[in-house]
Structure formats: structure tokens, C-alpha cells
PDB file of C-alpha atoms and ligand atoms in Angstrom:
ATOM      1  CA  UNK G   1       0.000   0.000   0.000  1.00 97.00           C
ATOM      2  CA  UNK G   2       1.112   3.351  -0.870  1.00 98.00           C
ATOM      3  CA  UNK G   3       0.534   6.679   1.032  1.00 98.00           C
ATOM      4  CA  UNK G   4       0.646  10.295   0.460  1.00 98.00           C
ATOM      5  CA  UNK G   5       0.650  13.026   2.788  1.00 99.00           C
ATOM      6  CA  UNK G   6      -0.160  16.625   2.227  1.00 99.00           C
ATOM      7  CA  UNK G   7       0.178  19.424   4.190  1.00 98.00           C
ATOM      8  CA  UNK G   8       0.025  23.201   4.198  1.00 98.00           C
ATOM      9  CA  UNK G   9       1.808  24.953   7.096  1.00 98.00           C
ATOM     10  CA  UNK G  10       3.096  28.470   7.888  1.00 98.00           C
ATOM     11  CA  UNK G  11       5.026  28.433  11.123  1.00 98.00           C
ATOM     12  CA  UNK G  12       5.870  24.629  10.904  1.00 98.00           C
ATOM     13  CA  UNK G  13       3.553  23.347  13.652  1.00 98.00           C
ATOM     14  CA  UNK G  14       1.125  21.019  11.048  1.00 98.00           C
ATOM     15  CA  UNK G  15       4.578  20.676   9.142  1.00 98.00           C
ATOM     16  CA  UNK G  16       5.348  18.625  12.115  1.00 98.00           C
ATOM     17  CA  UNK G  17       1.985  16.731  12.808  1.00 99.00           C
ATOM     18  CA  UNK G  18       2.111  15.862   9.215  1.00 99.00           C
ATOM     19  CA  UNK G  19       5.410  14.520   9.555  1.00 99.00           C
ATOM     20  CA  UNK G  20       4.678  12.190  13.040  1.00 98.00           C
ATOM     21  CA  UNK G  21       1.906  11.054  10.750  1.00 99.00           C
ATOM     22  CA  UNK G  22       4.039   9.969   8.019  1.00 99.00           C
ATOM     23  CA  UNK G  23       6.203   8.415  10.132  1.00 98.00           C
ATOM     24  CA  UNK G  24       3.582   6.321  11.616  1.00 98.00           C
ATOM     25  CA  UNK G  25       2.140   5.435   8.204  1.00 98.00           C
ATOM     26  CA  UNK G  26       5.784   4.311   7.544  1.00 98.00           C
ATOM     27  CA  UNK G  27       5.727   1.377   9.586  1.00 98.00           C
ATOM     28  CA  UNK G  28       3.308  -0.037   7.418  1.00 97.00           C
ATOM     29  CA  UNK G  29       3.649   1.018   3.715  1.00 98.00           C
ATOM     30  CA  UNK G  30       5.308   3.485   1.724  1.00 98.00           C
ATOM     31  CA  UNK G  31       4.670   6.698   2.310  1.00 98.00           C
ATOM     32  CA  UNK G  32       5.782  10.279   0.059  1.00 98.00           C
ATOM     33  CA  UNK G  33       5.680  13.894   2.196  1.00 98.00           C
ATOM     34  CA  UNK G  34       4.934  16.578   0.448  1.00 98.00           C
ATOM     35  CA  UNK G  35       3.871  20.750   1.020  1.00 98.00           C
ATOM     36  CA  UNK G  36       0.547  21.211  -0.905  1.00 98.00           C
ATOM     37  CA  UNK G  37       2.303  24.033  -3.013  1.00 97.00           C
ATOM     38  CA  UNK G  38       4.139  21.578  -4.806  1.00 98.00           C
ATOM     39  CA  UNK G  39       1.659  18.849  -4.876  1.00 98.00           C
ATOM     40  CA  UNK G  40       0.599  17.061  -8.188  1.00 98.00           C
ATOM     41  CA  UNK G  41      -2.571  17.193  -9.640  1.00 98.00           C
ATOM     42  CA  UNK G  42      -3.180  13.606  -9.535  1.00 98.00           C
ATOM     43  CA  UNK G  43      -2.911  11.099  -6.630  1.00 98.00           C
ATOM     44  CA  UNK G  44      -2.752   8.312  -9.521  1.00 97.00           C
ATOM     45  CA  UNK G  45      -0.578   5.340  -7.609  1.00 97.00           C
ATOM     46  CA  UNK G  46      -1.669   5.988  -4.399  1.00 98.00           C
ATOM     47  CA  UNK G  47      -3.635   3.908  -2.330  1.00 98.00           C
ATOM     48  CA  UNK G  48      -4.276   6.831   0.461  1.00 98.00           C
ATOM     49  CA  UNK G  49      -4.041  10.069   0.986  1.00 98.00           C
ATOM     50  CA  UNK G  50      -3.825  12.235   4.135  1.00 99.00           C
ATOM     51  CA  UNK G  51      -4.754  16.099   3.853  1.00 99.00           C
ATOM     52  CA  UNK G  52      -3.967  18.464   6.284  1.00 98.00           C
ATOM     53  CA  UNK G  53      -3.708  22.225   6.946  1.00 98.00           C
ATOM     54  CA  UNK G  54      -3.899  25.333   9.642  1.00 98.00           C
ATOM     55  CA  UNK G  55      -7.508  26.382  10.134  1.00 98.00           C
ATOM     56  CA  UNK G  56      -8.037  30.066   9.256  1.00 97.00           C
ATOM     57  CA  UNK G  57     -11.075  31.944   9.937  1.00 95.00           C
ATOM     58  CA  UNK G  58     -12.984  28.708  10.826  1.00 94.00           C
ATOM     59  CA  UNK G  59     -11.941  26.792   6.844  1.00 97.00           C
ATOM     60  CA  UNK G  60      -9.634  26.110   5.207  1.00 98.00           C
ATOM     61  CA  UNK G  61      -7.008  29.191   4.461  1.00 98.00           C
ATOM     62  CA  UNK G  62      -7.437  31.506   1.900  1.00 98.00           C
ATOM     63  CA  UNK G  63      -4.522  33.889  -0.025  1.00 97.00           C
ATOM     64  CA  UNK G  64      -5.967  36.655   1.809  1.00 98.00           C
ATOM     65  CA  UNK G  65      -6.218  34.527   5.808  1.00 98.00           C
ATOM     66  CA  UNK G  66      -2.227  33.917   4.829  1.00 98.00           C
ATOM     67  CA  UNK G  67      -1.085  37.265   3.636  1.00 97.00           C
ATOM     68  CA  UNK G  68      -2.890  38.608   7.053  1.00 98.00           C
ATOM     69  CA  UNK G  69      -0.874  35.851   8.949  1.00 98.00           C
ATOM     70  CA  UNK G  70       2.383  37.465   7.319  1.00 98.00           C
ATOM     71  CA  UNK G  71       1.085  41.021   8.015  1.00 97.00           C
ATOM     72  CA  UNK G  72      -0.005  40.905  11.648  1.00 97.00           C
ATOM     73  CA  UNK G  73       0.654  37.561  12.855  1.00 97.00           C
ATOM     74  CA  UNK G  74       4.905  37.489  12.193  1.00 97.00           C
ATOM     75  CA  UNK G  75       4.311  34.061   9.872  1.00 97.00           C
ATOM     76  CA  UNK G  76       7.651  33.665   8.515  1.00 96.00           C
ATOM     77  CA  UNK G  77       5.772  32.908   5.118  1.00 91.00           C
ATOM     78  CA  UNK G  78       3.101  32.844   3.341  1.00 94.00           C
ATOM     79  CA  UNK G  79       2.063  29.419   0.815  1.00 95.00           C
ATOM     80  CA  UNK G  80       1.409  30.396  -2.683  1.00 95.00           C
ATOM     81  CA  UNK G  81      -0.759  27.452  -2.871  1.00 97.00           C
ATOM     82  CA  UNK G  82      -2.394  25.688   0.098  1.00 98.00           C
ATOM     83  CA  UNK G  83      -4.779  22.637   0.687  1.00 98.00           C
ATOM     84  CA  UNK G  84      -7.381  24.823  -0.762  1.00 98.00           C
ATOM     85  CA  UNK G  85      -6.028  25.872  -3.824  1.00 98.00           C
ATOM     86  CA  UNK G  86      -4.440  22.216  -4.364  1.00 98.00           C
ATOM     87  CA  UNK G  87      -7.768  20.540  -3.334  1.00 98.00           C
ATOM     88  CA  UNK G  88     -10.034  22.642  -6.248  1.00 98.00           C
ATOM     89  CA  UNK G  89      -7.109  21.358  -9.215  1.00 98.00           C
ATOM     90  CA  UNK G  90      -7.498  17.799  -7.715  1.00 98.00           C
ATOM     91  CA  UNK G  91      -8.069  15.345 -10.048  1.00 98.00           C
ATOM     92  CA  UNK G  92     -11.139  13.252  -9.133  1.00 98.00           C
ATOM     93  CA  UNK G  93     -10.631   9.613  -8.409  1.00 97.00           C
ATOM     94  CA  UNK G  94     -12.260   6.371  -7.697  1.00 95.00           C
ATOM     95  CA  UNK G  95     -12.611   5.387  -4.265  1.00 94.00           C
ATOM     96  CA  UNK G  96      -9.251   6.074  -2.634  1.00 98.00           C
ATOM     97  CA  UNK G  97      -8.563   6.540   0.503  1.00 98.00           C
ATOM     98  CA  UNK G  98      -8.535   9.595   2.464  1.00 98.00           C
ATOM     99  CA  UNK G  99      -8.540  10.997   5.449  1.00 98.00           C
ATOM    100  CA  UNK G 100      -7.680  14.978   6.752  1.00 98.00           C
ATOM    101  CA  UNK G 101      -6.633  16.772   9.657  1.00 98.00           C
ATOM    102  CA  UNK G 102      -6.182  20.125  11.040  1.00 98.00           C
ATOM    103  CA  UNK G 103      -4.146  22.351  13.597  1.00 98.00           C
ATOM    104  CA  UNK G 104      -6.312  25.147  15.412  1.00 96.00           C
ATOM    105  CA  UNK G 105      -5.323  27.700  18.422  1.00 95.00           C
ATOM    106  CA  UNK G 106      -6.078  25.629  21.607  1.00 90.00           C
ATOM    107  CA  UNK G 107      -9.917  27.542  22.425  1.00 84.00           C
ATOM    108  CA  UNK G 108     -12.588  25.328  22.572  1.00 76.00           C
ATOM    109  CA  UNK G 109     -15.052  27.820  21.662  1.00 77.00           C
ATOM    110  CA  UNK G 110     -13.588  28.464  18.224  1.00 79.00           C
ATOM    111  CA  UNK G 111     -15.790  26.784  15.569  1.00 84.00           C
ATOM    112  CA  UNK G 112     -14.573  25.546  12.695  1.00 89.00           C
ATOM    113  CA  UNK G 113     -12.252  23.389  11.159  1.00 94.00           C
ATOM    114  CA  UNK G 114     -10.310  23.291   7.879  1.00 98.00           C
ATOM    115  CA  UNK G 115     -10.273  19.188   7.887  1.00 98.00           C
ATOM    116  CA  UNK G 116     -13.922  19.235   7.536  1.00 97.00           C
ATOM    117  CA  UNK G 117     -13.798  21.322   4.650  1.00 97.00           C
ATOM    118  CA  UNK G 118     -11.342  19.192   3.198  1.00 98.00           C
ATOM    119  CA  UNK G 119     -13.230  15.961   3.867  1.00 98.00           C
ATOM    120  CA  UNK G 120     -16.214  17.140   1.962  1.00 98.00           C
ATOM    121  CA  UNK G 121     -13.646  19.024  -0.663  1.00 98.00           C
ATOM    122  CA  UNK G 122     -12.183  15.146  -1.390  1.00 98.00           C
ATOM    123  CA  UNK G 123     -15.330  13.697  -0.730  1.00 98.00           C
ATOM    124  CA  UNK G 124     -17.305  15.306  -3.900  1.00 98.00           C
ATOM    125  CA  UNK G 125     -13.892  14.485  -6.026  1.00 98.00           C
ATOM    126  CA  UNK G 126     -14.714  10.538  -5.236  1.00 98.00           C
ATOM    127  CA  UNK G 127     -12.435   9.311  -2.426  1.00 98.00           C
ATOM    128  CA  UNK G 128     -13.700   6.944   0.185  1.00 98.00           C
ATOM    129  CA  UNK G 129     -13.047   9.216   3.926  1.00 98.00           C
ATOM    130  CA  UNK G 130     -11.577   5.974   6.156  1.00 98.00           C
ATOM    131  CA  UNK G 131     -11.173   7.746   9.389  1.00 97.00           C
ATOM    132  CA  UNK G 132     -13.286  10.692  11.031  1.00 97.00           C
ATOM    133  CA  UNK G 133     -10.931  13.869  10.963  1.00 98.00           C
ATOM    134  CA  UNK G 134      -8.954  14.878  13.382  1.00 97.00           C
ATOM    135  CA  UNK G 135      -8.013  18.708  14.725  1.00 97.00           C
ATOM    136  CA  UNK G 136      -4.628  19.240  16.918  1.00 97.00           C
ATOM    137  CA  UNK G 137      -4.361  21.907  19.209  1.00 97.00           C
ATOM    138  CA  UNK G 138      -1.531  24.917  19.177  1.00 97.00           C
ATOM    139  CA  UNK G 139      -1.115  27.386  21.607  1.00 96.00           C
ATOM    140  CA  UNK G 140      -0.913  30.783  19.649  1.00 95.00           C
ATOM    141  CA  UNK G 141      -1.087  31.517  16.347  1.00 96.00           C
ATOM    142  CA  UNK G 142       1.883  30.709  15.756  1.00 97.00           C
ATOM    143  CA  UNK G 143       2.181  27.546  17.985  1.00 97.00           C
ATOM    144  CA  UNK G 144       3.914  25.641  19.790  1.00 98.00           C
ATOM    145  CA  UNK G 145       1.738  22.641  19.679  1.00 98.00           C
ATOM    146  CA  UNK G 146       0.662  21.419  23.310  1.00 98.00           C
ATOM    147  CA  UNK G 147       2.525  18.867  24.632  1.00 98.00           C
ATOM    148  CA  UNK G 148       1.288  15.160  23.483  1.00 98.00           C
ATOM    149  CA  UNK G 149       0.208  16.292  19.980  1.00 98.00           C
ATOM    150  CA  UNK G 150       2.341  14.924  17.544  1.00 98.00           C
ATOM    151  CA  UNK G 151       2.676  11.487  20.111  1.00 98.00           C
ATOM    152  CA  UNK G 152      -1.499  11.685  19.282  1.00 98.00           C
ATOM    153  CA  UNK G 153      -1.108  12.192  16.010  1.00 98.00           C
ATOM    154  CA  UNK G 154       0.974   9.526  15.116  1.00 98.00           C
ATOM    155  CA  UNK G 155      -2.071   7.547  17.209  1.00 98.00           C
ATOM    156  CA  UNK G 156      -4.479   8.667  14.744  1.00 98.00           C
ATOM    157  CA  UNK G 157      -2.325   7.558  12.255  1.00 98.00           C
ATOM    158  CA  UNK G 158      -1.917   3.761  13.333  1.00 98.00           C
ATOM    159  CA  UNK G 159      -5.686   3.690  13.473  1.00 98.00           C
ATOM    160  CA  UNK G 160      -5.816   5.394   9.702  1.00 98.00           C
ATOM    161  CA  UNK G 161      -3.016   2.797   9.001  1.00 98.00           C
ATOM    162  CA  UNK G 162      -5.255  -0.246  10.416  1.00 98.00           C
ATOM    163  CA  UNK G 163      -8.084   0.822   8.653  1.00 98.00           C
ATOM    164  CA  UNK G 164      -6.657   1.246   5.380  1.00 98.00           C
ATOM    165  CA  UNK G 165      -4.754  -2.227   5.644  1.00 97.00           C
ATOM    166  CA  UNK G 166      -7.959  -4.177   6.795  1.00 96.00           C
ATOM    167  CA  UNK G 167     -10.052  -2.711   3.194  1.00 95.00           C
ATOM    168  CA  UNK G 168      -7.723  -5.350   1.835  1.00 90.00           C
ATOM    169  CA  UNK G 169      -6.517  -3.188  -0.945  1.00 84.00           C
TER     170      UNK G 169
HETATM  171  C1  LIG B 201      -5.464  34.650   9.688  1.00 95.76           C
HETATM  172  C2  LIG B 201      -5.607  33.525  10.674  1.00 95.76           C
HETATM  173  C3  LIG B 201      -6.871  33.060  11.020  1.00 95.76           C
HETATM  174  C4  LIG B 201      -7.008  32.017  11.967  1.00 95.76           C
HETATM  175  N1  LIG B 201      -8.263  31.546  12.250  1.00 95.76           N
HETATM  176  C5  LIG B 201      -8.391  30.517  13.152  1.00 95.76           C
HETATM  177  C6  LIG B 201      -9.683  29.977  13.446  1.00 95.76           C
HETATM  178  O1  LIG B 201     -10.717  30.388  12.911  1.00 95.76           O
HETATM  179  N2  LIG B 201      -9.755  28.970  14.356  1.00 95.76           N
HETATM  180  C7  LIG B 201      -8.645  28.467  14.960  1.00 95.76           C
HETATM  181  O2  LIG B 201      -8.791  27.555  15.777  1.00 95.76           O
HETATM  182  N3  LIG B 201      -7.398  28.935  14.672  1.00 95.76           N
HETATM  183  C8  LIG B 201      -7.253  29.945  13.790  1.00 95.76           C
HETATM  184  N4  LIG B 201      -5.999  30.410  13.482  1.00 95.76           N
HETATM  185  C9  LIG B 201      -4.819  29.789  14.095  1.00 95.76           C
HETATM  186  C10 LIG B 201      -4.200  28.761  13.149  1.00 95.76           C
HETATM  187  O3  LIG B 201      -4.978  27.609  13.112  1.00 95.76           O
HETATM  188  C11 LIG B 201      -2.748  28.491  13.560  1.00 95.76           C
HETATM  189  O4  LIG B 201      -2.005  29.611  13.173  1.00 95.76           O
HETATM  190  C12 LIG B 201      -2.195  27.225  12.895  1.00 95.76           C
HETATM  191  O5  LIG B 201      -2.723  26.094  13.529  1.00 95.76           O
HETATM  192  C13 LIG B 201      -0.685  27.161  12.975  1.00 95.76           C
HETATM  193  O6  LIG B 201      -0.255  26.110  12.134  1.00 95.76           O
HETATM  194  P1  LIG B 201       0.954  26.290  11.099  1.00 95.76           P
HETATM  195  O7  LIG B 201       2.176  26.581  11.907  1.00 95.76           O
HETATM  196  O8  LIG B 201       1.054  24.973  10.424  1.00 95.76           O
HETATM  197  O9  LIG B 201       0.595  27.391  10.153  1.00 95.76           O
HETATM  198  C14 LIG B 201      -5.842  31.438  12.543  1.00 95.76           C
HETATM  199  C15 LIG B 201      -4.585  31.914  12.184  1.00 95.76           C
HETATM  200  C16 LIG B 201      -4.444  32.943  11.250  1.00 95.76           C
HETATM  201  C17 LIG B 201      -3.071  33.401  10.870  1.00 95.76           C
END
């Protein structure tokens, strides 16, 4: 089985959630990394794919949510392309797997979340969602993560992993 990950990140903190997941996925099949800005267009070869980006104004982030994160937040950087932008040139496919995540400030009362805008995004293009998203918590804007996050995301990922493995594919 073959795995992609893609991710979106401006300070680095769902850089790194991405990359515990990855490494988790790793135990059990092959796995590529890469930043949605240079992403393909096609996830042709791949048996599942794992989505996942900062949640801006309660979605997914837009040019205009990153270029504010640059202007008043201090990112270092802004994406040119994000899971947004990648997500609408998707190609649509047949039933692969798929599931997404997100990384939000750490207030409960925020609603919300860019994985559930990406779940529906890769639902409509034909992929099969195999585990219910998942949102990890930062503690600023600009992070760090809390403590235990990328330990619980590479839990998420062993059940993704499971999952995926017992479709039989
Ligand atoms: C413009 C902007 C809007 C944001 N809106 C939200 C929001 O609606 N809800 C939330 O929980 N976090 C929000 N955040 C916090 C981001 O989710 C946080 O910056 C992100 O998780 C950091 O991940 P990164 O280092 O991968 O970019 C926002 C951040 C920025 C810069």
C-alpha cells in the first residue's frame, strides 16, 4: 500500500503533525511527504491520501487569511498554494482513501475546522473518507503545539493505518 501526505503549514507546527503522521504510516507502507504548493494534480498510484492544513477563519485558508498571517501575525511565510487551492485542481478519483486533519489555536469555543472542509472538498472528487478527521491543538497563532500532539497524532495515524490495511486493498 502506498501513502501520500499533504500538508500546508506556515510556522511549521502542522509541518510537524504531518510529519509524526508519516512516520507512523511508515511502519506499514510506503509513504511520500509533500507541502501542498508543490503537490501534483493527480494522486494516480496511491492507495491513500492524508490532507492536512492550519484552520483560518474557521476553513480552510485563503490567499488573503495567509497574507494577514504574514502582516499581523509574524508568519515567517506565506504558501502560494495551500490545501485549498491544491484541493479545487485535484483530479477526481475512484474510491481512494482519504482521510484529513487540522491544527487550530487551543480555544474550545472556536468553531470551525479546515479538515472538515477538506473531507467534503475530497469527498465530492470521489475518495472513500476511512477515518473521522482529526483537529490538533496549538497554543498561539503561531504555535507551539501542546505537549502530546504529535505522540497523538501519530495515534491517529496507526488507526488510519489499520483501517486502510484491513479494506484489503
Ligand atoms: C489569519 C488567521 C486566522 C485564523 N483563524 C483561526 C480559526 O478560525 N480557528 C482556529 O482555531 N485557529 C485559527 N488560526 C490559528 C491557526 O490555526 C494556527 O495559526 C495554525 O494552527 C498554525 O499552524 P501552522 O504553523 O502549520 O501554520 C488562525 C490563524 C491565522 C493566521
Amino acid at each position: 500500500m502506498r501513502a501520500l501526505v499533504v500538508y500546508e503549514s506556515l510556522w511549521g507546527n502542522t509541518e510537524a503533525v504531518a510529519r509524526a503522521i508519516a512516520e507512523q504510516l511508515g511502519q506499514s507502507m510506503e509513504v511520500e511527504i509533500v507541502d501542498a504548493d508543490a503537490a501534483a494534480r493527480s494522486t494516480d498510484g496511491f492507495d491513500l491520501v492524508v490532507v492536512g492544513g492550519p484552520t483560518h477563519a474557521f476553513s480552510m485558508s485563503r490567499p488573503s487569511t495567509r497574507q494577514n498571517a504574514v502582516d499581523q501575525h509574524g508568519a515567517p511565510h506565506a504558501p502560494r498554494r495551500g490545501i485549498r487551492e491544491w484541493l479545487h485542481e485535484l483530479e477526481p478519483t475512484r474510491g481512494t482513501l482519504a482521510a484529513t486533519f487540522d491544527t487550530r489555536v487551543d480555544k474550545p469555543r472556536l468553531p470551525g475546522s479546515a479538515a472538515r472542509a477538506a473531507k467534503q472538498e475530497l469527498r465530492s472528487l470521489g475518495f472513500e473518507i476511512v477515518m473521522k478527521q482529526e483537529s490538533f491543538r496549538v497554543h498561539d497563532y503561531g504555535g507551539p503545539l501542546l505537549d502530546g500532539e504529535t505522540e497523538r497524532a501519530a495515534e491517529w495515524a496507526r488507526t488510519i493505518a489499520n483501517a486502510a490495511l484491513a479494506t484489503g486493498r
